[in-house]
JSON list of C-alpha atoms and ligand atoms in Angstrom, two decimals:
[
{"chain": "A", "resi": 1, "resn": "MET", "atom": "CA", "xyz": [-13.16, -0.16, -9.26]},
{"chain": "A", "resi": 2, "resn": "ASP", "atom": "CA", "xyz": [-13.09, 3.59, -8.67]},
{"chain": "A", "resi": 3, "resn": "ASN", "atom": "CA", "xyz": [-9.73, 5.19, -8.87]},
{"chain": "A", "resi": 4, "resn": "PHE", "atom": "CA", "xyz": [-9.93, 8.87, -8.16]},
{"chain": "A", "resi": 5, "resn": "LEU", "atom": "CA", "xyz": [-7.94, 11.60, -9.80]},
{"chain": "A", "resi": 6, "resn": "SER", "atom": "CA", "xyz": [-5.50, 13.34, -7.59]},
{"chain": "A", "resi": 7, "resn": "ASP", "atom": "CA", "xyz": [-5.48, 16.80, -6.14]},
{"chain": "A", "resi": 8, "resn": "GLU", "atom": "CA", "xyz": [-1.91, 18.08, -6.18]},
{"chain": "A", "resi": 9, "resn": "ASN", "atom": "CA", "xyz": [-1.60, 18.39, -2.42]},
{"chain": "A", "resi": 10, "resn": "GLN", "atom": "CA", "xyz": [-3.02, 15.00, -1.68]},
{"chain": "A", "resi": 11, "resn": "PRO", "atom": "CA", "xyz": [-0.55, 12.17, -1.43]},
{"chain": "A", "resi": 12, "resn": "ILE", "atom": "CA", "xyz": [-1.52, 9.30, -3.70]},
{"chain": "A", "resi": 13, "resn": "ILE", "atom": "CA", "xyz": [-1.71, 5.96, -1.95]},
{"chain": "A", "resi": 14, "resn": "LEU", "atom": "CA", "xyz": [-2.01, 2.73, -3.90]},
{"chain": "A", "resi": 15, "resn": "TYR", "atom": "CA", "xyz": [-3.63, 0.03, -1.81]},
{"chain": "A", "resi": 16, "resn": "VAL", "atom": "CA", "xyz": [-3.13, -3.51, -3.10]},
{"chain": "A", "resi": 17, "resn": "GLU", "atom": "CA", "xyz": [-5.58, -5.84, -1.38]},
{"chain": "A", "resi": 18, "resn": "ASP", "atom": "CA", "xyz": [-7.73, -8.75, -2.53]},
{"chain": "A", "resi": 19, "resn": "ASN", "atom": "CA", "xyz": [-10.34, -8.35, 0.22]},
{"chain": "A", "resi": 20, "resn": "PRO", "atom": "CA", "xyz": [-13.00, -5.80, -0.83]},
{"chain": "A", "resi": 21, "resn": "ASP", "atom": "CA", "xyz": [-14.08, -5.12, 2.76]},
{"chain": "A", "resi": 22, "resn": "ASN", "atom": "CA", "xyz": [-10.55, -4.16, 3.72]},
{"chain": "A", "resi": 23, "resn": "ARG", "atom": "CA", "xyz": [-10.31, -1.96, 0.64]},
{"chain": "A", "resi": 24, "resn": "THR", "atom": "CA", "xyz": [-13.53, -0.16, 1.60]},
{"chain": "A", "resi": 25, "resn": "LEU", "atom": "CA", "xyz": [-12.36, 0.38, 5.17]},
{"chain": "A", "resi": 26, "resn": "VAL", "atom": "CA", "xyz": [-8.96, 1.74, 4.22]},
{"chain": "A", "resi": 27, "resn": "ARG", "atom": "CA", "xyz": [-10.38, 3.87, 1.40]},
{"chain": "A", "resi": 28, "resn": "ARG", "atom": "CA", "xyz": [-12.82, 5.51, 3.84]},
{"chain": "A", "resi": 29, "resn": "ILE", "atom": "CA", "xyz": [-10.15, 6.21, 6.42]},
{"chain": "A", "resi": 30, "resn": "LEU", "atom": "CA", "xyz": [-7.62, 7.59, 3.97]},
{"chain": "A", "resi": 31, "resn": "MET", "atom": "CA", "xyz": [-10.09, 9.70, 2.00]},
{"chain": "A", "resi": 32, "resn": "ALA", "atom": "CA", "xyz": [-11.28, 11.24, 5.27]},
{"chain": "A", "resi": 33, "resn": "TYR", "atom": "CA", "xyz": [-7.68, 12.32, 5.83]},
{"chain": "A", "resi": 34, "resn": "ASP", "atom": "CA", "xyz": [-7.38, 13.80, 2.34]},
{"chain": "A", "resi": 35, "resn": "PHE", "atom": "CA", "xyz": [-5.29, 11.10, 0.79]},
{"chain": "A", "resi": 36, "resn": "THR", "atom": "CA", "xyz": [-6.00, 10.14, -2.80]},
{"chain": "A", "resi": 37, "resn": "VAL", "atom": "CA", "xyz": [-6.58, 6.40, -2.93]},
{"chain": "A", "resi": 38, "resn": "LEU", "atom": "CA", "xyz": [-5.88, 4.11, -5.86]},
{"chain": "A", "resi": 39, "resn": "GLU", "atom": "CA", "xyz": [-6.91, 0.49, -5.47]},
{"chain": "A", "resi": 40, "resn": "ALA", "atom": "CA", "xyz": [-5.87, -2.80, -6.91]},
{"chain": "A", "resi": 41, "resn": "GLY", "atom": "CA", "xyz": [-7.56, -6.08, -6.11]},
{"chain": "A", "resi": 42, "resn": "SER", "atom": "CA", "xyz": [-4.74, -8.23, -7.42]},
{"chain": "A", "resi": 43, "resn": "ALA", "atom": "CA", "xyz": [-1.10, -8.15, -8.39]},
{"chain": "A", "resi": 44, "resn": "ALA", "atom": "CA", "xyz": [-2.05, -7.93, -12.05]},
{"chain": "A", "resi": 45, "resn": "GLN", "atom": "CA", "xyz": [-4.24, -4.91, -11.38]},
{"chain": "A", "resi": 46, "resn": "ALA", "atom": "CA", "xyz": [-1.51, -3.26, -9.35]},
{"chain": "A", "resi": 47, "resn": "LEU", "atom": "CA", "xyz": [0.92, -3.58, -12.25]},
{"chain": "A", "resi": 48, "resn": "GLU", "atom": "CA", "xyz": [-1.69, -2.02, -14.50]},
{"chain": "A", "resi": 49, "resn": "VAL", "atom": "CA", "xyz": [-2.39, 0.90, -12.15]},
{"chain": "A", "resi": 50, "resn": "VAL", "atom": "CA", "xyz": [1.29, 1.87, -11.80]},
{"chain": "A", "resi": 51, "resn": "ARG", "atom": "CA", "xyz": [1.63, 1.95, -15.56]},
{"chain": "A", "resi": 52, "resn": "ASP", "atom": "CA", "xyz": [-0.75, 4.94, -15.57]},
{"chain": "A", "resi": 53, "resn": "GLN", "atom": "CA", "xyz": [0.18, 6.67, -12.34]},
{"chain": "A", "resi": 54, "resn": "VAL", "atom": "CA", "xyz": [3.11, 6.64, -9.93]},
{"chain": "A", "resi": 55, "resn": "PRO", "atom": "CA", "xyz": [1.78, 6.71, -6.36]},
{"chain": "A", "resi": 56, "resn": "ASP", "atom": "CA", "xyz": [3.55, 8.39, -3.43]},
{"chain": "A", "resi": 57, "resn": "LEU", "atom": "CA", "xyz": [3.27, 5.25, -1.34]},
{"chain": "A", "resi": 58, "resn": "ILE", "atom": "CA", "xyz": [2.06, 1.68, -1.78]},
{"chain": "A", "resi": 59, "resn": "LEU", "atom": "CA", "xyz": [0.22, -0.27, 0.91]},
{"chain": "A", "resi": 60, "resn": "MET", "atom": "CA", "xyz": [0.76, -3.93, 0.16]},
{"chain": "A", "resi": 61, "resn": "ASP", "atom": "CA", "xyz": [-1.37, -6.81, 1.36]},
{"chain": "A", "resi": 62, "resn": "ILE", "atom": "CA", "xyz": [0.77, -9.91, 1.67]},
{"chain": "A", "resi": 63, "resn": "ASN", "atom": "CA", "xyz": [-1.75, -12.73, 1.37]},
{"chain": "A", "resi": 64, "resn": "MET", "atom": "CA", "xyz": [-3.26, -12.61, -2.10]},
{"chain": "A", "resi": 65, "resn": "PRO", "atom": "CA", "xyz": [-4.45, -15.47, -4.28]},
{"chain": "A", "resi": 66, "resn": "ASP", "atom": "CA", "xyz": [-2.51, -14.91, -7.50]},
{"chain": "A", "resi": 67, "resn": "ILE", "atom": "CA", "xyz": [0.86, -13.41, -6.69]},
{"chain": "A", "resi": 68, "resn": "ASP", "atom": "CA", "xyz": [1.64, -12.74, -3.05]},
{"chain": "A", "resi": 69, "resn": "GLY", "atom": "CA", "xyz": [2.65, -9.33, -1.74]},
{"chain": "A", "resi": 70, "resn": "TYR", "atom": "CA", "xyz": [6.30, -10.27, -1.31]},
{"chain": "A", "resi": 71, "resn": "THR", "atom": "CA", "xyz": [6.66, -11.31, -4.93]},
{"chain": "A", "resi": 72, "resn": "LEU", "atom": "CA", "xyz": [4.72, -8.29, -6.17]},
{"chain": "A", "resi": 73, "resn": "THR", "atom": "CA", "xyz": [6.91, -5.98, -4.09]},
{"chain": "A", "resi": 74, "resn": "SER", "atom": "CA", "xyz": [10.03, -7.40, -5.72]},
{"chain": "A", "resi": 75, "resn": "GLN", "atom": "CA", "xyz": [8.45, -6.90, -9.14]},
{"chain": "A", "resi": 76, "resn": "LEU", "atom": "CA", "xyz": [7.44, -3.30, -8.39]},
{"chain": "A", "resi": 77, "resn": "LYS", "atom": "CA", "xyz": [10.89, -2.47, -7.04]},
{"chain": "A", "resi": 78, "resn": "ASP", "atom": "CA", "xyz": [12.29, -3.47, -10.42]},
{"chain": "A", "resi": 79, "resn": "VAL", "atom": "CA", "xyz": [10.24, -0.73, -12.12]},
{"chain": "A", "resi": 80, "resn": "PRO", "atom": "CA", "xyz": [12.57, 2.30, -12.37]},
{"chain": "A", "resi": 81, "resn": "GLU", "atom": "CA", "xyz": [9.76, 4.84, -11.83]},
{"chain": "A", "resi": 82, "resn": "LEU", "atom": "CA", "xyz": [8.85, 3.15, -8.56]},
{"chain": "A", "resi": 83, "resn": "PHE", "atom": "CA", "xyz": [12.34, 2.88, -7.18]},
{"chain": "A", "resi": 84, "resn": "ASN", "atom": "CA", "xyz": [11.79, 5.63, -4.61]},
{"chain": "A", "resi": 85, "resn": "VAL", "atom": "CA", "xyz": [8.18, 4.82, -3.78]},
{"chain": "A", "resi": 86, "resn": "PRO", "atom": "CA", "xyz": [7.88, 3.35, -0.28]},
{"chain": "A", "resi": 87, "resn": "ILE", "atom": "CA", "xyz": [6.09, 0.00, -0.14]},
{"chain": "A", "resi": 88, "resn": "ILE", "atom": "CA", "xyz": [4.56, -0.81, 3.22]},
{"chain": "A", "resi": 89, "resn": "ALA", "atom": "CA", "xyz": [3.51, -4.39, 3.87]},
{"chain": "A", "resi": 90, "resn": "LEU", "atom": "CA", "xyz": [0.17, -4.98, 5.56]},
{"chain": "A", "resi": 91, "resn": "THR", "atom": "CA", "xyz": [0.23, -8.34, 7.16]},
{"chain": "A", "resi": 92, "resn": "ALA", "atom": "CA", "xyz": [-2.03, -10.32, 9.42]},
{"chain": "A", "resi": 93, "resn": "ASN", "atom": "CA", "xyz": [0.73, -12.83, 9.86]},
{"chain": "A", "resi": 94, "resn": "VAL", "atom": "CA", "xyz": [2.17, -12.51, 13.29]},
{"chain": "A", "resi": 95, "resn": "MET", "atom": "CA", "xyz": [4.56, -15.35, 12.71]},
{"chain": "A", "resi": 96, "resn": "LYS", "atom": "CA", "xyz": [8.17, -14.73, 13.41]},
{"chain": "A", "resi": 97, "resn": "GLY", "atom": "CA", "xyz": [10.13, -13.83, 10.34]},
{"chain": "A", "resi": 98, "resn": "ASP", "atom": "CA", "xyz": [7.37, -11.94, 8.53]},
{"chain": "A", "resi": 99, "resn": "ARG", "atom": "CA", "xyz": [8.96, -8.60, 9.17]},
{"chain": "A", "resi": 100, "resn": "GLU", "atom": "CA", "xyz": [12.29, -9.90, 7.90]},
{"chain": "A", "resi": 101, "resn": "ARG", "atom": "CA", "xyz": [10.63, -11.45, 4.89]},
{"chain": "A", "resi": 102, "resn": "SER", "atom": "CA", "xyz": [8.85, -8.25, 3.92]},
{"chain": "A", "resi": 103, "resn": "LEU", "atom": "CA", "xyz": [12.07, -6.25, 4.26]},
{"chain": "A", "resi": 104, "resn": "GLU", "atom": "CA", "xyz": [13.96, -8.83, 2.20]},
{"chain": "A", "resi": 105, "resn": "ALA", "atom": "CA", "xyz": [11.33, -8.51, -0.54]},
{"chain": "A", "resi": 106, "resn": "GLY", "atom": "CA", "xyz": [12.07, -4.79, -0.65]},
{"chain": "A", "resi": 107, "resn": "CYS", "atom": "CA", "xyz": [9.30, -3.43, 1.56]},
{"chain": "A", "resi": 108, "resn": "ASP", "atom": "CA", "xyz": [10.26, -0.22, 3.34]},
{"chain": "A", "resi": 109, "resn": "GLY", "atom": "CA", "xyz": [8.21, -0.98, 6.41]},
{"chain": "A", "resi": 110, "resn": "TYR", "atom": "CA", "xyz": [5.21, -2.86, 7.61]},
{"chain": "A", "resi": 111, "resn": "ILE", "atom": "CA", "xyz": [1.91, -2.31, 9.38]},
{"chain": "A", "resi": 112, "resn": "GLN", "atom": "CA", "xyz": [0.23, -5.10, 11.24]},
{"chain": "A", "resi": 113, "resn": "LYS", "atom": "CA", "xyz": [-3.34, -6.17, 10.59]},
{"chain": "A", "resi": 114, "resn": "PRO", "atom": "CA", "xyz": [-5.99, -5.75, 11.88]},
{"chain": "A", "resi": 115, "resn": "ILE", "atom": "CA", "xyz": [-5.72, -2.15, 10.73]},
{"chain": "A", "resi": 116, "resn": "ASP", "atom": "CA", "xyz": [-5.95, 0.40, 13.52]},
{"chain": "A", "resi": 117, "resn": "VAL", "atom": "CA", "xyz": [-8.34, 3.01, 12.18]},
{"chain": "A", "resi": 118, "resn": "ASP", "atom": "CA", "xyz": [-7.00, 5.70, 14.51]},
{"chain": "A", "resi": 119, "resn": "THR", "atom": "CA", "xyz": [-3.31, 5.32, 13.82]},
{"chain": "A", "resi": 120, "resn": "LEU", "atom": "CA", "xyz": [-3.22, 4.35, 10.13]},
{"chain": "A", "resi": 121, "resn": "PRO", "atom": "CA", "xyz": [-3.11, 7.94, 8.76]},
{"chain": "A", "resi": 122, "resn": "THR", "atom": "CA", "xyz": [-0.30, 8.86, 11.15]},
{"chain": "A", "resi": 123, "resn": "GLN", "atom": "CA", "xyz": [1.64, 5.73, 10.26]},
{"chain": "A", "resi": 124, "resn": "ILE", "atom": "CA", "xyz": [1.30, 6.52, 6.56]},
{"chain": "A", "resi": 125, "resn": "ARG", "atom": "CA", "xyz": [2.37, 10.16, 7.06]},
{"chain": "A", "resi": 126, "resn": "ARG", "atom": "CA", "xyz": [5.44, 8.95, 8.91]},
{"chain": "A", "resi": 127, "resn": "PHE", "atom": "CA", "xyz": [6.39, 6.65, 6.04]},
{"chain": "A", "resi": 128, "resn": "LEU", "atom": "CA", "xyz": [5.78, 9.44, 3.54]},
{"chain": "A", "resi": 129, "resn": "SER", "atom": "CA", "xyz": [8.04, 11.82, 5.46]},
{"chain": "A", "resi": 130, "resn": "LEU", "atom": "CA", "xyz": [10.84, 9.26, 5.53]},
{"chain": "A", "resi": 131, "resn": "LYS", "atom": "CA", "xyz": [10.72, 9.26, 1.77]},
{"chain": "A", "resi": 132, "resn": "ARG", "atom": "CA", "xyz": [11.59, 12.97, 1.49]},
{"chain": "B", "resi": 1, "resn": "MN", "atom": "MN1", "xyz": [-5.44, -10.71, 1.39]}
]
């Protein structure tokens, strides 16, 4: 998996997602908007990536085969270096209670799937500005 080194002015986004097609889509969108994109295909990989580099924001898929996004969010929020890093849940689940569940797990917001190519960069910028 290609994880690109960051330019100082480019916010670093970690995208945790088991589906490679989704990763490709989001990587293309975000790179076109000058974000630096780190990727993890599983919870285990995500934990590895954040050991090397603290991202400015984490996009978190919820449905993953090993550890789900809720559980991983709780684990990441326990890492002191990541305490202030916003975690945004990406969920295809439109069931009632998903928003509440992601907030309970420690997510700072959520974006609904399918991903809207036109609004994703704006949504991410908004979440990044809330952080500051
Ligand atoms: Mn998934």
